[in-house]
PDB file of C-alpha atoms in Angstrom:
ATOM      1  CA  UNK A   1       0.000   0.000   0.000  1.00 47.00           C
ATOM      2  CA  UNK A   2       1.306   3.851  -1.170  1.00 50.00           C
ATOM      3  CA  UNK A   3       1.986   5.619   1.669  1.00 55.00           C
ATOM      4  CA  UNK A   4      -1.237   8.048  -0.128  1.00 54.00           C
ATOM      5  CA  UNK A   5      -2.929   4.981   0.265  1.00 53.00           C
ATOM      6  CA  UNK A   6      -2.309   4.397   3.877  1.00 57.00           C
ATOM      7  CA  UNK A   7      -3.077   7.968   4.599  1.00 61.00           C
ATOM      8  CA  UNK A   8      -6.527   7.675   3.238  1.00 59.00           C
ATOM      9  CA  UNK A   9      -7.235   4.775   4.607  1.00 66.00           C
ATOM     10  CA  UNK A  10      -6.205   5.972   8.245  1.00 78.00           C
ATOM     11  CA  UNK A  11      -8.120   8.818   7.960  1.00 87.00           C
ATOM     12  CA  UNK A  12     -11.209   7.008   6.798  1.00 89.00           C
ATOM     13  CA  UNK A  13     -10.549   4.246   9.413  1.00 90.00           C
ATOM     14  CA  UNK A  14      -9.996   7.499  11.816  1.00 92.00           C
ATOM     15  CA  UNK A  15     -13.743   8.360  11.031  1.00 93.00           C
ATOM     16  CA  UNK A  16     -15.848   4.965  11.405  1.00 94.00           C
ATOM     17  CA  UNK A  17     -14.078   4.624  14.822  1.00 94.00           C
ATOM     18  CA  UNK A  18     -15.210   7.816  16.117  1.00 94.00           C
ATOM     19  CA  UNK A  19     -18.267   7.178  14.628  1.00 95.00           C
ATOM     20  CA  UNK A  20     -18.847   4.412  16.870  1.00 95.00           C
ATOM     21  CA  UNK A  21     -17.252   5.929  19.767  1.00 95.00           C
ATOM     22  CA  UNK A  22     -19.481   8.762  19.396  1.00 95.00           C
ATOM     23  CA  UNK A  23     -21.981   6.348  19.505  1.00 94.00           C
ATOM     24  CA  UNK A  24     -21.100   4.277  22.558  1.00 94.00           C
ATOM     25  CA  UNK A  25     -19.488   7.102  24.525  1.00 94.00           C
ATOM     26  CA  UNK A  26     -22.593   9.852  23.979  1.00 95.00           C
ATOM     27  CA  UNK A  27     -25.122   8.398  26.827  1.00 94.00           C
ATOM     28  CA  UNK A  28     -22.088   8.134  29.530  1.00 94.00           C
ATOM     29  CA  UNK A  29     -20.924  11.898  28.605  1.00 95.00           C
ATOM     30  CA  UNK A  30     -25.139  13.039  29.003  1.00 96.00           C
ATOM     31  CA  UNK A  31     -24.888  10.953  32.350  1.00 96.00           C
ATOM     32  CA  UNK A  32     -21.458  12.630  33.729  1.00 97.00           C
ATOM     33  CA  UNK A  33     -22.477  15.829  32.651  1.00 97.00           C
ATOM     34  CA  UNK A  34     -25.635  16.249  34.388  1.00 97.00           C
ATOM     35  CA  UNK A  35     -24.179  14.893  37.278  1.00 96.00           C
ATOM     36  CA  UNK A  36     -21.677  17.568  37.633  1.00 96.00           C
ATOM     37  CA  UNK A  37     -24.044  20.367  36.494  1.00 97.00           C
ATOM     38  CA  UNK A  38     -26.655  18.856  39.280  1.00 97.00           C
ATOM     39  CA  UNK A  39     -23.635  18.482  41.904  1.00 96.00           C
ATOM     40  CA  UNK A  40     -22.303  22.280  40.951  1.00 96.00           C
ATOM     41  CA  UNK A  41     -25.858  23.937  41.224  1.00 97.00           C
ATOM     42  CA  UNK A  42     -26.449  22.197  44.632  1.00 96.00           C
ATOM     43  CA  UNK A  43     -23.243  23.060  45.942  1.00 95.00           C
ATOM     44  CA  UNK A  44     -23.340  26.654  44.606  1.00 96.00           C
ATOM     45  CA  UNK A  45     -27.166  26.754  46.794  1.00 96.00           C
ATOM     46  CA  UNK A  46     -25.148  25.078  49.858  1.00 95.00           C
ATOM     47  CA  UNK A  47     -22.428  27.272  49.543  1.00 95.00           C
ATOM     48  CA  UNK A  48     -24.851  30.665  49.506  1.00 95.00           C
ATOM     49  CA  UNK A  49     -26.967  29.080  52.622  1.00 95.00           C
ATOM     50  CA  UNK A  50     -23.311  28.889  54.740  1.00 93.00           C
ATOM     51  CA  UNK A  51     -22.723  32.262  53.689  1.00 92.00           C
ATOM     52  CA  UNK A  52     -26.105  33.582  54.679  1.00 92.00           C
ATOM     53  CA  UNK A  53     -25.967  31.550  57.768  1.00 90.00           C
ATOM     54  CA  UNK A  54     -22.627  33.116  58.714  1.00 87.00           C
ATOM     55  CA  UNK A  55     -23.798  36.400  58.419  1.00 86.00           C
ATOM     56  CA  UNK A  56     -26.009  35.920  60.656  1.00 86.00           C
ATOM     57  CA  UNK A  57     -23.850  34.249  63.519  1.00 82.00           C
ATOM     58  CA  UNK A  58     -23.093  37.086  66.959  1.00 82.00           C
ATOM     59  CA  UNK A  59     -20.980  36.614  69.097  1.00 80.00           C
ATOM     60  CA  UNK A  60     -22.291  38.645  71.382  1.00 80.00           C
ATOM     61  CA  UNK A  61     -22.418  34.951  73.783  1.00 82.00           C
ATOM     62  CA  UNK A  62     -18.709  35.969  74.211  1.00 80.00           C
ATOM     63  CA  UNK A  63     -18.430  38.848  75.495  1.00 80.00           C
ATOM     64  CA  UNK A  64     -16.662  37.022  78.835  1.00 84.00           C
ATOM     65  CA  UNK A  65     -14.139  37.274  76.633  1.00 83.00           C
ATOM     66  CA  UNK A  66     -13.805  40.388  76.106  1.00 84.00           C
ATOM     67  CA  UNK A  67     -15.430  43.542  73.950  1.00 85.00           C
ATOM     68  CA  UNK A  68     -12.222  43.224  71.681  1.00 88.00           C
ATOM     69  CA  UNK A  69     -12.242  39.388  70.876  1.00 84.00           C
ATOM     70  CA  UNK A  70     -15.586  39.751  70.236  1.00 85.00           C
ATOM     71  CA  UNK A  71     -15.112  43.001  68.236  1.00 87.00           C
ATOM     72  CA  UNK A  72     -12.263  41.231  66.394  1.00 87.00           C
ATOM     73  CA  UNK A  73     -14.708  38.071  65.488  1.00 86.00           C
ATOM     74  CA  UNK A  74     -17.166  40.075  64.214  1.00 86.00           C
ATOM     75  CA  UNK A  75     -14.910  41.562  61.451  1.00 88.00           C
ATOM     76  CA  UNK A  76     -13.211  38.945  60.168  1.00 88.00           C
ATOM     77  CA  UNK A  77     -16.594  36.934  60.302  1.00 88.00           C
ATOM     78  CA  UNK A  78     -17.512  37.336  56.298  1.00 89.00           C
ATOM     79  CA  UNK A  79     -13.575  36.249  55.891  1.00 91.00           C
ATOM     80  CA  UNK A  80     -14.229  32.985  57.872  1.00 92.00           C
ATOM     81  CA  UNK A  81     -17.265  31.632  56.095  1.00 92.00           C
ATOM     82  CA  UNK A  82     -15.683  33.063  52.836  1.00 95.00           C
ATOM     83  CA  UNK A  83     -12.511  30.615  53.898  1.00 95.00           C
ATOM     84  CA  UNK A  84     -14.969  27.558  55.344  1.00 94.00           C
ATOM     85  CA  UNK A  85     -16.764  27.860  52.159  1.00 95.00           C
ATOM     86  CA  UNK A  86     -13.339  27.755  49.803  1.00 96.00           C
ATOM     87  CA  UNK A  87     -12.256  25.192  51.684  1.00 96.00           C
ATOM     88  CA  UNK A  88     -15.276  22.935  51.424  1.00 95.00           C
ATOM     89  CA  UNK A  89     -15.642  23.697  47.771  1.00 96.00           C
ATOM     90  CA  UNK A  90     -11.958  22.094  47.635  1.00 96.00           C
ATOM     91  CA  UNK A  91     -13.065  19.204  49.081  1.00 96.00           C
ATOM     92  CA  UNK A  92     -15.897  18.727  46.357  1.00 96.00           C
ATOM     93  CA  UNK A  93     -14.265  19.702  43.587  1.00 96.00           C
ATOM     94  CA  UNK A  94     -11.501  17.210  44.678  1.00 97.00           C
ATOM     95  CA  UNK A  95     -14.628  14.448  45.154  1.00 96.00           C
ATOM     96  CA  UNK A  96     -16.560  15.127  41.828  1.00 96.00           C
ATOM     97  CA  UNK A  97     -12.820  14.984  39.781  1.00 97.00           C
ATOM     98  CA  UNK A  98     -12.329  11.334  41.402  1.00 97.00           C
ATOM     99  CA  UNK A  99     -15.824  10.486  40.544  1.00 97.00           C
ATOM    100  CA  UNK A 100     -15.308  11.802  37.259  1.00 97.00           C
ATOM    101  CA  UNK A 101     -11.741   9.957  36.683  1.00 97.00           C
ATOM    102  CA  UNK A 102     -13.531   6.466  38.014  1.00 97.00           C
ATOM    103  CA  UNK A 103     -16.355   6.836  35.739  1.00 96.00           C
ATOM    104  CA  UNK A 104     -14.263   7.266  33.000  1.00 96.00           C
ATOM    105  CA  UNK A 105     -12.113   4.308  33.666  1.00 96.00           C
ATOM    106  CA  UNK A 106     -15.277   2.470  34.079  1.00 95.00           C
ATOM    107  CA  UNK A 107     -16.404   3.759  30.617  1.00 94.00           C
ATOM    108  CA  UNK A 108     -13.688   2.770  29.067  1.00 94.00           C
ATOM    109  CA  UNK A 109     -14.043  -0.957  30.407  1.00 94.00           C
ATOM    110  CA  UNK A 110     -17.706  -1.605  28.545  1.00 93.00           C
ATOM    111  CA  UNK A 111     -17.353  -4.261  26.247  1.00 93.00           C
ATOM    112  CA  UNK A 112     -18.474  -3.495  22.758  1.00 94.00           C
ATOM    113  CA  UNK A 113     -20.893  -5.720  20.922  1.00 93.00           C
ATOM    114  CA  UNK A 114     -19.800  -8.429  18.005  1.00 94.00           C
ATOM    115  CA  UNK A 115     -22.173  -7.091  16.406  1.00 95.00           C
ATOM    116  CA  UNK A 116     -20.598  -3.440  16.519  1.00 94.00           C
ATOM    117  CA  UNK A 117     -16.862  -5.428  15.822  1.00 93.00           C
ATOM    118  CA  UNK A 118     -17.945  -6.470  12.877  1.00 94.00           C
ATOM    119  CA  UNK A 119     -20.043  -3.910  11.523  1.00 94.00           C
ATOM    120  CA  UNK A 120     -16.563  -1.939  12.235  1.00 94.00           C
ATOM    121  CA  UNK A 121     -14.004  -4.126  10.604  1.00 92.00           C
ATOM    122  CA  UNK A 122     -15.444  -4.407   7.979  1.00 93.00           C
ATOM    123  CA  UNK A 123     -15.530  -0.457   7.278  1.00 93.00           C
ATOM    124  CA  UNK A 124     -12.000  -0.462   8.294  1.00 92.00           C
ATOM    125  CA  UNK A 125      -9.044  -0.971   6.605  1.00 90.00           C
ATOM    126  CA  UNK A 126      -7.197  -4.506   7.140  1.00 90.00           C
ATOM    127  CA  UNK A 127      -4.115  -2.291   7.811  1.00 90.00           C
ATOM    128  CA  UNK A 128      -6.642  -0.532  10.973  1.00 91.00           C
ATOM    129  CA  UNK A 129      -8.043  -3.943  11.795  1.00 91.00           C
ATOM    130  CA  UNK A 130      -4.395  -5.212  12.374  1.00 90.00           C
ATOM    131  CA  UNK A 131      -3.475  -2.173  15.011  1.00 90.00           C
ATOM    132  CA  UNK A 132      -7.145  -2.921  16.569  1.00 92.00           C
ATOM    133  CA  UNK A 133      -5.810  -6.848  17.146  1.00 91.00           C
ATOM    134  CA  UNK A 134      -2.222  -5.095  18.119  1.00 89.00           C
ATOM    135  CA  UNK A 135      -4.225  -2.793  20.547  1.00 89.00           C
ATOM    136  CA  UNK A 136      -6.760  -5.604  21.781  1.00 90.00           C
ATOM    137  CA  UNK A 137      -5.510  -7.912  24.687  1.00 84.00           C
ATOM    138  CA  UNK A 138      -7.809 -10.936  23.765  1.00 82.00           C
ATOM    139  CA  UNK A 139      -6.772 -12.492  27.555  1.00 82.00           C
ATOM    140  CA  UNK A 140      -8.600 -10.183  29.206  1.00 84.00           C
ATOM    141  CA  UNK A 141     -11.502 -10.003  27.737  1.00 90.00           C
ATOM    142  CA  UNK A 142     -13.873  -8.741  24.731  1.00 94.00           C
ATOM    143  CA  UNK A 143     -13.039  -5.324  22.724  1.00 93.00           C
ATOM    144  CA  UNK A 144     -13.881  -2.702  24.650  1.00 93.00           C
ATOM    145  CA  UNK A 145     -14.300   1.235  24.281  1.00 94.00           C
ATOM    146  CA  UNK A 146     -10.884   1.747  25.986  1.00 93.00           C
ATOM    147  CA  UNK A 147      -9.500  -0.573  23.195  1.00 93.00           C
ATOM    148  CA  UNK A 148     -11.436   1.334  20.244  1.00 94.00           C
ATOM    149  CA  UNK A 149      -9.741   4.762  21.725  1.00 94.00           C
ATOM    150  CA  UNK A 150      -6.333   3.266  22.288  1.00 92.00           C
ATOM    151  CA  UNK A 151      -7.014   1.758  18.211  1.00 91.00           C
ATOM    152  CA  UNK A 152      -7.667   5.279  17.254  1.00 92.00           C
ATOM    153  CA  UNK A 153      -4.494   7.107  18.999  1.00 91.00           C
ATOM    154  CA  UNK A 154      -2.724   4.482  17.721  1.00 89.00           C
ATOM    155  CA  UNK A 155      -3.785   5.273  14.266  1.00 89.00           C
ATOM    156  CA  UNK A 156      -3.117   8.479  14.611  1.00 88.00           C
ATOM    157  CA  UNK A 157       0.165   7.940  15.827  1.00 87.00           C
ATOM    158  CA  UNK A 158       1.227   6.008  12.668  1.00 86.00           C
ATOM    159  CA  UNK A 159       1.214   2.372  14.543  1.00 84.00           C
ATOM    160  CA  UNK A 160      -0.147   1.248  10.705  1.00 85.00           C
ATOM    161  CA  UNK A 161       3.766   2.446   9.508  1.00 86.00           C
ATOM    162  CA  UNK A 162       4.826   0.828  12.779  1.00 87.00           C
ATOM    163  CA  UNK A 163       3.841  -2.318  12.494  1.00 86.00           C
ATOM    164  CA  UNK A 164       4.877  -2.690   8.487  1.00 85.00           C
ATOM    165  CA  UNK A 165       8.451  -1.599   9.774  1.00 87.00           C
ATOM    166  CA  UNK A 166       8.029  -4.523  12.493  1.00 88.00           C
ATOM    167  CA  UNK A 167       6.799  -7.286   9.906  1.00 87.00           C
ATOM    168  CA  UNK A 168       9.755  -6.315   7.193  1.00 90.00           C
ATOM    169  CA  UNK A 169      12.283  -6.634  10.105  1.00 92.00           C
ATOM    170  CA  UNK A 170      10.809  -9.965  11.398  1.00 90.00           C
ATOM    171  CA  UNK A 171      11.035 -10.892   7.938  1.00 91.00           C
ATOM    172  CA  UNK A 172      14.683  -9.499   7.438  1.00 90.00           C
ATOM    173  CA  UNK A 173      15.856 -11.550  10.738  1.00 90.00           C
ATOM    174  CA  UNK A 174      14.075 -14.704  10.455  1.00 88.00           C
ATOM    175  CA  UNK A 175      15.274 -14.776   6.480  1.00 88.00           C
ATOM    176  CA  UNK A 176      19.287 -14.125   7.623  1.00 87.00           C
ATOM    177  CA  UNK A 177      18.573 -16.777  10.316  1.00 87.00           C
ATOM    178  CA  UNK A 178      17.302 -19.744   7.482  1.00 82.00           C
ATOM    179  CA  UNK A 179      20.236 -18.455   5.351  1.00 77.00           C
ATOM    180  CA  UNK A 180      22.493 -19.106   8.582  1.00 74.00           C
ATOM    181  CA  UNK A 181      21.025 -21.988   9.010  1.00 74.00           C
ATOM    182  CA  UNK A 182      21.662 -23.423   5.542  1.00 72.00           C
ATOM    183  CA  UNK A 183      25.006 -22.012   5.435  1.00 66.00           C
ATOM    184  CA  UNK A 184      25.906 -24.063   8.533  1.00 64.00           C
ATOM    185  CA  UNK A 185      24.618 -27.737   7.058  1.00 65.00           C
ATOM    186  CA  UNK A 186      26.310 -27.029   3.665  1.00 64.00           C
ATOM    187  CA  UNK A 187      29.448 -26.480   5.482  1.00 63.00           C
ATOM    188  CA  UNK A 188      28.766 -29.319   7.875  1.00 60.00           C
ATOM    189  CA  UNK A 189      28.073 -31.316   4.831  1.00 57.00           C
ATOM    190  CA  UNK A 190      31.191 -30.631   3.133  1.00 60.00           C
ATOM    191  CA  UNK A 191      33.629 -31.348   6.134  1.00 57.00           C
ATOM    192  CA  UNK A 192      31.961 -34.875   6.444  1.00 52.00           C
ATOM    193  CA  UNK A 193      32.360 -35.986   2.870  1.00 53.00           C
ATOM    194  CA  UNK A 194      36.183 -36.590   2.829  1.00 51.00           C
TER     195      UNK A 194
END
């Protein structure tokens, strides 16, 4: 195949797979993104009711301490809740990105159908369908999404170009080792014969 060729073919192959990732991936992103639009719209309300509820906190209950303790609280009191609230939204931001990063994973571990398999490889290239097998641990399981996106970077990479190099080289060495081979029985044959 012309490197043209293989260029085309990529691309094309490029295009059915994120066709179908598109088409497995879309429900999951609709799912995760309401989730974190419902999570950030509660937790802006939560964060606005501990603001409004420290407003409203006196300390006038310690005044044993004295009128400049309680003089001092009472300034820095927006400053508090303003810190409380940071630090809180710290905490959930740091919550909804490793809720985020585990759903992804677990995205990326649905098996895809035969059905969708074949319906794919036979849009693809062979060249595509051979970094899909390279890509594909067959031990641990069915294809799955994480497999079709690793296919694709691959592709994109130029794994297709990669893997021709590979084959020519196998080729090369296990060529030069037959030729060893044979050179070492003619030889061996030609020191018996006298």
């Amino acid at each position: 195949m012309r490197n043209d060729d293989t260029k085309t073919a990529t691309k094309s192959d490029l295009q059915h797979l994120n066709r179908l990732l598109r088409k497995r991936c879309m429900p999951g992103w609709f799912v995760r993104a309401a989730v974190l639009a419902i999570a950030a719209l509660l937790w802006v309300w939560i964060s606005k009711q501990i603001l409004i509820g420290g407003s409203l906190v006196s300390y006038d209950g310690l005044q044993s301490l004295g009128p400049q303790v309680v003089s001092f609280l009472t300034q820095i009191n927006p400053y508090l809740w303003w810190a409380v609230t940071i630090i809180l939204t710290l905490i959930v931001l740091s919550l909804a990105n490793a809720w985020l990063k585990a759903s992804l994973k677990r995205g990326r571990q649905i098996a895809v159908s035969v059905t969708d398999v074949q319906n794919l490889t036979q849009l693809i290239s062979p060249q595509a369908s051979e970094v899909l097998l390279w890509a594909w641990n067959h031990e641990a399981g069915p294809v799955t999404i994480g497999d079709l996106m690793n296919t694709r970077d691959e592709l994109s990479s130029g794994r297709v170009r990669k893997l021709a190099n590979a084959r020519a080289q196998h080729e090369a060495l296990v060529k030069s080792i037959s030729a060893a081979s044979e050179l070492g029985k003619s030889e061996r044959g030609q020191t018996a014969e006298p």
